[in-house]
Every structure is written in C-alpha cells, then in structure tokens.
Amino acid sequence: MRQSQIDRTAVNLRSRSFSNRDNSFATARDLGTFTSFSTQTSIRASGVIGRSDRKDVIKFTLAPGVSASSSSGRLIVRGGTLTYSLYGSVDGGRPQQQFTRRLPPGTYPFPSTSFDALPFSVTAYAVFDRPTGNVRYNYQESYRP
C-alpha cells in the first residue's frame, strides 16, 4: 500500500479491520504521514480481534520537521481484555518497543502532550493482540501543529 501524505486541514482517516493482513510491522495498516504543513490532523482505526484474527498492527509516520503544540488520543476497548503495545521506529529503523499494557474493557484517554520539531522521521506502530474472547477497539490520535 502506498503511504499517503497528509497536508490538509482537519483530515480524518478511517481504517477498518483487514482480517489477518495486518498482523505484522511489514503489513501494518498504514494510516498516513503527518507533515509540517498540517494544521490539524487526526487518525482513527477500529477493528475486531478474536480467535481467527488475534492481532492487528497499525502505523502512522511523523515526517521530519513536524512539531505539535498539542497531541491527544484515546483507546476504547469493548467485549474483553486486549494487550496494547506501542513501538517506534526512527528513519525506517527496526521498531523498538516503548510500552505494553493489558487493558480490560473501558475508555483509555491519552494525556495531552506537545513536542518540538523532529529532525528525523518517526513511525509509530500500535499493536493490539492476545484478546480474551472477541474484542472490539476504537483508536484515535489527534495532532495540532
């Protein structure tokens, strides 16, 4: 899949579950690239994981020069417990695990943060796996340069 460049105001990308096609870093659902030209950008992904599709991986990239005066998000988990992991990759390098959380059903807000312009690209990978029963999730991240 070709990586899309996002440089429009109030962009909203919606991605649905692709079954077992998005089970690795190499085949992750690509939600796009944030550029320094964006004025407000949000991404969303939702899906179902369970017995036949036990893992979903999504990714998005922050291009060199991107900064954010505000970023926030949330993850909603329904139906069972899932494991949420976040990985980061700098300039196309090997993804490095940042953290892993086991989450029962509920809403999990991401605190508002800001960051200075980056001199390199960063690709973030969110991994949803190891559910108990069938689990639905809704993931959202918003950035304001």
Coordinates of N, CA, C and O in Angstrom, one line a residue:
M1 N 0.8 -1.2 0.0 CA 0.0 0.0 0.0 C 0.9 1.2 0.0 O 1.8 1.3 0.7
R2 N 0.6 2.2 -0.8 CA 1.4 3.4 -0.9 C 1.1 4.3 0.3 O -0.1 4.5 0.7
Q3 N 2.1 4.9 0.9 CA 1.9 5.7 2.1 C 1.4 7.1 1.6 O 1.9 7.7 0.7
S4 N 0.4 7.6 2.2 CA -0.2 8.8 1.8 C 0.4 10.0 2.6 O 0.7 9.8 3.8
Q5 N 0.5 11.1 2.0 CA 1.0 12.3 2.7 C -0.2 13.2 3.1 O -1.1 13.4 2.3
I6 N -0.2 13.6 4.3 CA -1.4 14.3 4.8 C -0.9 15.8 5.0 O -0.1 16.0 5.9
D7 N -1.5 16.7 4.3 CA -1.1 18.1 4.4 C -2.4 19.0 4.3 O -2.3 20.1 3.7
R8 N -3.5 18.5 4.7 CA -4.7 19.2 4.7 C -5.3 19.6 6.1 O -4.9 18.9 7.0
T9 N -6.2 20.5 6.1 CA -6.8 20.9 7.4 C -7.8 19.9 7.8 O -8.6 19.4 7.0
A10 N -7.9 19.5 9.1 CA -8.9 18.7 9.6 C -9.1 17.4 8.9 O -10.2 17.0 8.4
V11 N -8.0 16.7 8.7 CA -8.0 15.4 8.0 C -8.5 14.3 8.9 O -8.1 14.3 10.1
N12 N -9.3 13.4 8.4 CA -9.8 12.3 9.3 C -9.7 11.1 8.4 O -10.5 10.9 7.5
L13 N -8.8 10.2 8.8 CA -8.6 8.9 8.1 C -9.3 7.9 8.9 O -9.1 7.8 10.1
R14 N -10.1 7.1 8.3 CA -10.8 6.0 9.0 C -10.3 4.7 8.3 O -10.4 4.5 7.1
S15 N -9.9 3.7 9.2 CA -9.5 2.5 8.7 C -10.2 1.4 9.4 O -10.4 1.4 10.6
R16 N -10.7 0.4 8.7 CA -11.4 -0.8 9.3 C -10.5 -2.0 9.3 O -9.5 -2.1 8.7
S17 N -11.0 -3.0 10.0 CA -10.2 -4.2 10.2 C -10.0 -4.9 8.8 O -10.9 -5.0 8.0
F18 N -8.8 -5.4 8.6 CA -8.5 -6.1 7.4 C -8.1 -7.6 7.6 O -7.3 -8.1 7.0
S19 N -8.8 -8.2 8.6 CA -8.6 -9.6 9.0 C -7.1 -9.8 9.3 O -6.5 -9.1 10.0
N20 N -6.5 -10.9 8.7 CA -5.2 -11.3 9.0 C -4.1 -10.6 8.2 O -2.9 -10.9 8.3
R21 N -4.5 -9.7 7.3 CA -3.5 -9.0 6.5 C -2.7 -8.0 7.3 O -1.6 -7.5 6.8
D22 N -3.1 -7.6 8.5 CA -2.4 -6.5 9.2 C -1.8 -7.1 10.5 O -1.9 -6.4 11.6
N23 N -1.1 -8.2 10.5 CA -0.6 -8.9 11.7 C 0.8 -8.7 11.9 O 1.4 -9.3 12.8
S24 N 1.5 -7.8 11.2 CA 3.0 -7.7 11.4 C 3.4 -6.2 11.1 O 2.6 -5.5 10.5
F25 N 4.6 -5.8 11.5 CA 5.1 -4.5 11.2 C 5.1 -4.3 9.6 O 4.8 -3.2 9.1
A26 N 5.5 -5.3 8.9 CA 5.7 -5.2 7.4 C 4.3 -5.0 6.7 O 4.3 -4.4 5.7
T27 N 3.3 -5.6 7.3 CA 1.9 -5.5 6.7 C 1.0 -4.6 7.5 O -0.3 -4.7 7.3
A28 N 1.5 -3.8 8.4 CA 0.6 -2.9 9.2 C -0.3 -2.0 8.4 O 0.1 -1.6 7.3
R29 N -1.5 -1.8 8.9 CA -2.4 -0.8 8.2 C -1.7 0.6 8.3 O -1.5 1.1 9.4
D30 N -1.5 1.2 7.2 CA -0.8 2.5 7.1 C -1.9 3.6 7.1 O -2.6 3.7 6.2
L31 N -1.9 4.4 8.2 CA -2.8 5.5 8.4 C -2.3 6.8 7.9 O -3.0 7.8 8.0
G32 N -1.1 6.8 7.3 CA -0.6 8.0 6.7 C 0.6 8.7 7.4 O 1.1 8.2 8.3
T33 N 1.0 9.9 6.8 CA 2.1 10.6 7.3 C 1.7 12.0 7.7 O 1.0 12.7 6.9
F34 N 2.1 12.5 8.9 CA 1.8 13.9 9.3 C 3.0 14.7 8.8 O 4.2 14.3 9.0
T35 N 2.7 15.8 8.1 CA 3.8 16.7 7.6 C 3.8 18.0 8.4 O 2.8 18.3 9.1
S36 N 4.8 18.8 8.2 CA 4.8 20.1 8.8 C 3.8 21.1 8.3 O 3.6 22.2 8.8
F37 N 3.1 20.7 7.2 CA 2.1 21.6 6.6 C 0.7 21.4 7.2 O -0.2 22.2 6.9
S38 N 0.5 20.4 8.0 CA -0.8 20.1 8.5 C -1.1 21.1 9.6 O -0.3 21.6 10.3
T39 N -2.4 21.5 9.6 CA -2.8 22.5 10.7 C -3.6 21.7 11.8 O -3.5 22.1 12.9
Q40 N -4.3 20.7 11.5 CA -4.9 19.8 12.4 C -5.0 18.4 11.8 O -5.5 18.4 10.6
T41 N -4.7 17.4 12.5 CA -4.7 16.1 11.9 C -5.2 15.1 12.9 O -4.8 15.1 14.0
S42 N -6.1 14.2 12.5 CA -6.5 13.1 13.4 C -6.5 11.8 12.6 O -6.8 11.8 11.4
I43 N -6.2 10.7 13.3 CA -6.3 9.4 12.6 C -7.2 8.5 13.5 O -7.3 8.7 14.7
R44 N -7.9 7.6 12.9 CA -8.7 6.7 13.6 C -8.5 5.3 13.0 O -8.4 5.1 11.8
A45 N -8.6 4.3 13.9 CA -8.6 2.9 13.4 C -9.6 2.1 14.3 O -9.6 2.4 15.5
S46 N -10.3 1.2 13.8 CA -11.1 0.3 14.6 C -11.1 -1.1 14.0 O -10.7 -1.3 12.9
G47 N -11.4 -2.0 14.9 CA -11.3 -3.4 14.4 C -11.8 -4.3 15.5 O -12.2 -4.0 16.6
V48 N -11.8 -5.6 15.1 CA -12.2 -6.7 16.0 C -11.1 -7.7 15.9 O -10.6 -8.1 14.8
I49 N -10.7 -8.2 17.1 CA -9.7 -9.3 17.1 C -10.3 -10.4 18.0 O -11.1 -10.1 18.9
G50 N -10.0 -11.6 17.6 CA -10.5 -12.8 18.3 C -9.8 -14.0 17.9 O -8.6 -14.0 17.7
R51 N -10.6 -15.1 17.9 CA -10.0 -16.4 17.6 C -9.3 -16.5 16.2 O -8.2 -17.0 16.1
S52 N -10.0 -16.0 15.2 CA -9.4 -16.2 13.8 C -8.4 -15.0 13.5 O -7.6 -15.2 12.6
D53 N -8.5 -13.9 14.1 CA -7.6 -12.8 13.8 C -7.2 -12.2 15.2 O -7.8 -11.4 15.8
R54 N -6.1 -12.8 15.7 CA -5.7 -12.5 17.1 C -4.8 -11.2 17.2 O -4.4 -10.9 18.3
K55 N -4.5 -10.5 16.1 CA -3.6 -9.4 16.2 C -3.9 -8.4 15.1 O -4.1 -8.8 14.0
D56 N -3.8 -7.1 15.4 CA -3.9 -6.0 14.4 C -2.7 -5.1 14.7 O -2.4 -4.8 15.9
V57 N -2.1 -4.6 13.6 CA -1.0 -3.7 13.7 C -1.3 -2.5 12.8 O -1.6 -2.7 11.7
I58 N -1.3 -1.3 13.4 CA -1.5 -0.1 12.6 C -0.2 0.8 12.7 O 0.5 0.7 13.7
K59 N 0.0 1.7 11.7 CA 1.1 2.6 11.8 C 0.8 3.9 11.3 O -0.1 4.1 10.4
F60 N 1.5 5.0 11.7 CA 1.5 6.3 11.2 C 2.9 6.9 11.3 O 3.6 6.5 12.2
T61 N 3.2 7.9 10.5 CA 4.5 8.4 10.5 C 4.5 9.9 10.7 O 3.6 10.6 10.2
L62 N 5.4 10.4 11.5 CA 5.6 11.9 11.7 C 6.9 12.2 10.8 O 8.0 11.7 11.1
A63 N 6.7 13.1 9.8 CA 7.8 13.4 8.9 C 8.8 14.3 9.6 O 8.4 15.0 10.6
P64 N 10.0 14.4 9.1 CA 11.0 15.3 9.7 C 10.4 16.8 9.7 O 9.7 17.2 8.8
G65 N 10.7 17.5 10.8 CA 10.2 18.9 10.9 C 8.9 19.0 11.5 O 8.4 20.2 11.8
V66 N 8.2 17.9 11.8 CA 6.9 18.0 12.4 C 7.0 18.3 13.9 O 7.9 17.8 14.6
S67 N 6.2 19.3 14.4 CA 6.1 19.5 15.8 C 4.6 19.6 16.2 O 3.8 19.7 15.3
A68 N 4.3 19.5 17.4 CA 2.9 19.6 17.9 C 2.8 20.4 19.1 O 3.5 20.1 20.1
S69 N 1.9 21.4 19.1 CA 1.6 22.1 20.3 C 0.7 21.4 21.2 O 0.6 21.6 22.4
S70 N 0.0 20.4 20.6 CA -0.9 19.6 21.4 C -1.2 18.3 20.6 O -1.4 18.2 19.4
S71 N -1.1 17.2 21.4 CA -1.5 15.9 20.8 C -2.2 15.1 21.9 O -1.9 15.3 23.1
S72 N -3.2 14.4 21.5 CA -4.0 13.6 22.5 C -4.7 12.5 21.8 O -4.7 12.4 20.5
G73 N -5.3 11.6 22.5 CA -6.0 10.5 21.9 C -6.7 9.7 22.9 O -6.8 10.0 24.1
R74 N -7.3 8.5 22.4 CA -8.0 7.6 23.3 C -8.1 6.3 22.6 O -8.0 6.1 21.4
L75 N -8.2 5.3 23.5 CA -8.5 3.9 23.0 C -9.7 3.4 23.8 O -9.7 3.5 25.0
I76 N -10.6 2.9 23.0 CA -11.8 2.3 23.6 C -11.8 0.8 23.4 O -11.6 0.3 22.3
V77 N -11.9 0.0 24.5 CA -11.9 -1.5 24.4 C -13.3 -2.0 24.8 O -13.8 -1.6 25.9
R78 N -13.8 -2.9 24.0 CA -15.1 -3.5 24.3 C -15.1 -5.0 24.2 O -14.5 -5.5 23.2
G79 N -15.8 -5.7 25.1 CA -16.0 -7.1 24.9 C -15.0 -8.1 25.6 O -15.3 -9.2 25.7
G80 N -13.8 -7.6 25.9 CA -12.8 -8.5 26.5 C -11.6 -7.7 26.8 O -11.5 -6.5 26.6
T81 N -10.5 -8.4 27.2 CA -9.2 -7.8 27.5 C -8.3 -8.0 26.3 O -8.3 -9.0 25.7
L82 N -7.5 -6.9 26.0 CA -6.5 -7.0 25.0 C -5.2 -6.4 25.5 O -5.2 -5.7 26.5
T83 N -4.2 -6.7 24.7 CA -2.9 -6.2 25.0 C -2.6 -5.1 24.0 O -2.7 -5.4 22.8
Y84 N -2.2 -3.9 24.5 CA -1.9 -2.8 23.6 C -0.4 -2.5 23.8 O 0.0 -2.2 24.9
S85 N 0.3 -2.5 22.7 CA 1.7 -2.2 22.7 C 2.0 -1.0 21.7 O 1.4 -1.0 20.7
L86 N 3.0 -0.2 22.1 CA 3.4 0.9 21.2 C 4.9 0.7 20.9 O 5.7 0.5 21.8
Y87 N 5.2 0.8 19.6 CA 6.6 0.7 19.1 C 6.9 1.9 18.3 O 6.0 2.6 17.8
G88 N 8.2 2.3 18.3 CA 8.6 3.4 17.5 C 9.8 3.0 16.6 O 10.6 2.2 17.0
S89 N 9.9 3.6 15.4 CA 11.0 3.4 14.5 C 11.5 4.7 14.0 O 10.7 5.6 13.6
V90 N 12.8 5.0 14.1 CA 13.4 6.2 13.7 C 14.0 6.1 12.3 O 14.8 5.1 12.1
D91 N 13.6 6.9 11.3 CA 14.1 6.9 10.0 C 14.1 5.5 9.3 O 15.1 5.1 8.7
G92 N 13.1 4.8 9.5 CA 12.9 3.4 8.9 C 13.7 2.3 9.6 O 13.8 1.2 9.1
G93 N 14.2 2.6 10.8 CA 15.0 1.5 11.5 C 14.0 0.5 12.1 O 12.8 0.6 11.9
R94 N 14.6 -0.4 12.8 CA 13.9 -1.5 13.4 C 13.0 -0.9 14.5 O 13.4 -0.2 15.4
P95 N 11.7 -1.3 14.6 CA 10.8 -0.8 15.6 C 11.2 -1.3 17.0 O 11.6 -2.4 17.2
Q96 N 11.2 -0.3 17.9 CA 11.6 -0.6 19.3 C 10.4 -0.4 20.2 O 9.6 0.6 20.1
Q97 N 10.2 -1.4 21.1 CA 9.0 -1.4 22.0 C 9.1 -0.2 23.0 O 10.2 0.0 23.6
Q98 N 8.1 0.6 23.1 CA 8.0 1.7 24.1 C 7.3 1.3 25.3 O 7.7 1.6 26.4
F99 N 6.2 0.6 25.2 CA 5.5 0.1 26.4 C 4.4 -1.0 25.9 O 4.1 -1.0 24.8
T100 N 3.9 -1.7 26.9 CA 2.8 -2.7 26.7 C 1.9 -2.6 27.9 O 2.3 -2.5 29.0
R101 N 0.6 -2.6 27.6 CA -0.4 -2.5 28.7 C -1.5 -3.6 28.4 O -1.9 -3.7 27.2
R102 N -1.9 -4.3 29.4 CA -3.1 -5.2 29.3 C -4.3 -4.4 29.7 O -4.3 -3.9 30.9
L103 N -5.3 -4.3 28.9 CA -6.4 -3.4 29.1 C -7.8 -4.2 29.1 O -8.1 -4.8 28.1
P104 N -8.5 -4.1 30.2 CA -9.9 -4.7 30.2 C -10.8 -3.7 29.5 O -10.4 -2.6 29.2
P105 N -12.1 -4.1 29.3 CA -13.0 -3.1 28.7 C -13.0 -1.8 29.4 O -13.0 -1.7 30.6
G106 N -13.1 -0.7 28.6 CA -13.1 0.6 29.1 C -12.6 1.6 28.1 O -12.2 1.3 27.0
T107 N -12.6 2.9 28.5 CA -12.0 4.0 27.7 C -10.7 4.5 28.3 O -10.7 4.8 29.5
Y108 N -9.7 4.6 27.5 CA -8.4 5.0 28.0 C -7.9 6.2 27.3 O -7.5 6.2 26.1
P109 N -8.0 7.4 27.9 CA -7.5 8.6 27.3 C -6.0 8.7 27.3 O -5.4 8.2 28.2
F110 N -5.4 9.3 26.3 CA -4.0 9.6 26.2 C -3.8 11.0 26.7 O -4.5 11.9 26.1
P111 N -3.0 11.3 27.6 CA -2.8 12.7 28.1 C -2.4 13.6 27.0 O -1.7 13.2 26.0
S112 N -2.7 14.9 27.1 CA -2.3 15.9 26.1 C -0.8 16.1 26.3 O -0.3 16.3 27.4
T113 N -0.1 16.1 25.2 CA 1.4 16.4 25.2 C 1.7 17.3 24.1 O 1.0 17.5 23.2
S114 N 3.0 17.8 24.1 CA 3.5 18.6 23.0 C 4.9 18.1 22.7 O 5.6 17.6 23.6
F115 N 5.4 18.4 21.5 CA 6.8 18.0 21.2 C 7.3 19.0 20.2 O 6.6 19.5 19.4
D116 N 8.6 19.2 20.3 CA 9.3 20.1 19.4 C 9.6 19.4 18.0 O 9.4 18.2 17.9
A117 N 9.9 20.2 17.0 CA 10.2 19.7 15.7 C 11.3 18.6 15.7 O 12.3 18.7 16.4
L118 N 11.0 17.5 15.0 CA 11.9 16.4 14.9 C 12.8 16.5 13.7 O 12.3 16.8 12.6
P119 N 14.1 16.3 13.8 CA 15.0 16.3 12.6 C 15.0 15.0 11.8 O 15.7 14.9 10.8
F120 N 14.2 14.1 12.2 CA 14.1 12.8 11.5 C 12.7 12.3 11.5 O 11.8 12.9 12.2
S121 N 12.4 11.3 10.7 CA 11.0 10.8 10.7 C 10.9 9.7 11.8 O 11.8 9.0 12.1
V122 N 9.7 9.6 12.3 CA 9.3 8.6 13.4 C 8.1 7.9 12.9 O 7.1 8.6 12.6
T123 N 8.1 6.6 12.9 CA 6.9 5.8 12.6 C 6.5 5.1 13.9 O 7.3 4.5 14.6
A124 N 5.2 5.3 14.2 CA 4.6 4.7 15.4 C 3.8 3.5 15.0 O 3.1 3.6 14.0
Y125 N 4.0 2.4 15.7 CA 3.2 1.2 15.5 C 2.4 0.9 16.7 O 2.9 0.8 17.8
A126 N 1.1 0.8 16.6 CA 0.2 0.3 17.7 C -0.2 -1.1 17.4 O -0.7 -1.4 16.3
V127 N 0.0 -2.0 18.4 CA -0.2 -3.4 18.2 C -1.3 -3.8 19.2 O -1.2 -3.5 20.4
F128 N -2.4 -4.4 18.7 CA -3.5 -4.9 19.5 C -3.5 -6.4 19.4 O -3.6 -6.9 18.3
D129 N -3.3 -7.1 20.5 CA -3.3 -8.6 20.4 C -3.7 -9.3 21.7 O -4.0 -8.6 22.7
R130 N -3.6 -10.6 21.7 CA -3.9 -11.5 22.8 C -5.2 -11.3 23.5 O -5.3 -11.0 24.7
P131 N -6.3 -11.3 22.8 CA -7.6 -11.0 23.4 C -8.1 -12.2 24.2 O -7.7 -13.3 24.0
T132 N -9.0 -11.8 25.1 CA -9.9 -12.9 25.7 C -11.2 -12.8 25.1 O -11.9 -11.7 25.2
G133 N -11.6 -13.8 24.4 CA -12.9 -13.7 23.6 C -12.7 -12.7 22.4 O -11.6 -12.4 22.0
N134 N -13.8 -12.3 21.9 CA -13.7 -11.3 20.8 C -13.7 -9.9 21.4 O -14.4 -9.6 22.3
V135 N -12.8 -9.1 20.9 CA -12.6 -7.7 21.4 C -12.7 -6.7 20.3 O -12.1 -6.9 19.2
R136 N -13.5 -5.6 20.5 CA -13.6 -4.5 19.6 C -12.8 -3.4 20.2 O -12.8 -3.2 21.4
Y137 N -12.1 -2.6 19.3 CA -11.4 -1.5 19.7 C -11.6 -0.3 18.8 O -11.9 -0.5 17.6
N138 N -11.5 0.9 19.3 CA -11.5 2.1 18.6 C -10.3 3.0 19.1 O -10.2 3.2 20.3
Y139 N -9.5 3.4 18.1 CA -8.2 4.1 18.4 C -8.2 5.4 17.7 O -8.6 5.5 16.6
Q140 N -7.9 6.5 18.4 CA -7.8 7.8 17.8 C -6.7 8.6 18.4 O -6.4 8.5 19.6
E141 N -6.0 9.3 17.5 CA -4.9 10.2 17.8 C -5.1 11.5 17.1 O -5.5 11.5 15.9
S142 N -4.9 12.6 17.8 CA -5.1 13.9 17.2 C -3.8 14.8 17.4 O -3.3 14.8 18.5
Y143 N -3.4 15.5 16.4 CA -2.2 16.4 16.5 C -2.6 17.8 16.0 O -3.3 17.9 15.0
R144 N -2.1 18.8 16.7 CA -2.3 20.2 16.3 C -0.9 20.8 16.3 O -0.3 21.1 17.3
P145 N -0.4 21.2 15.1 CA 0.9 21.8 14.9 C 0.9 23.2 15.5 O -0.1 23.8 15.7

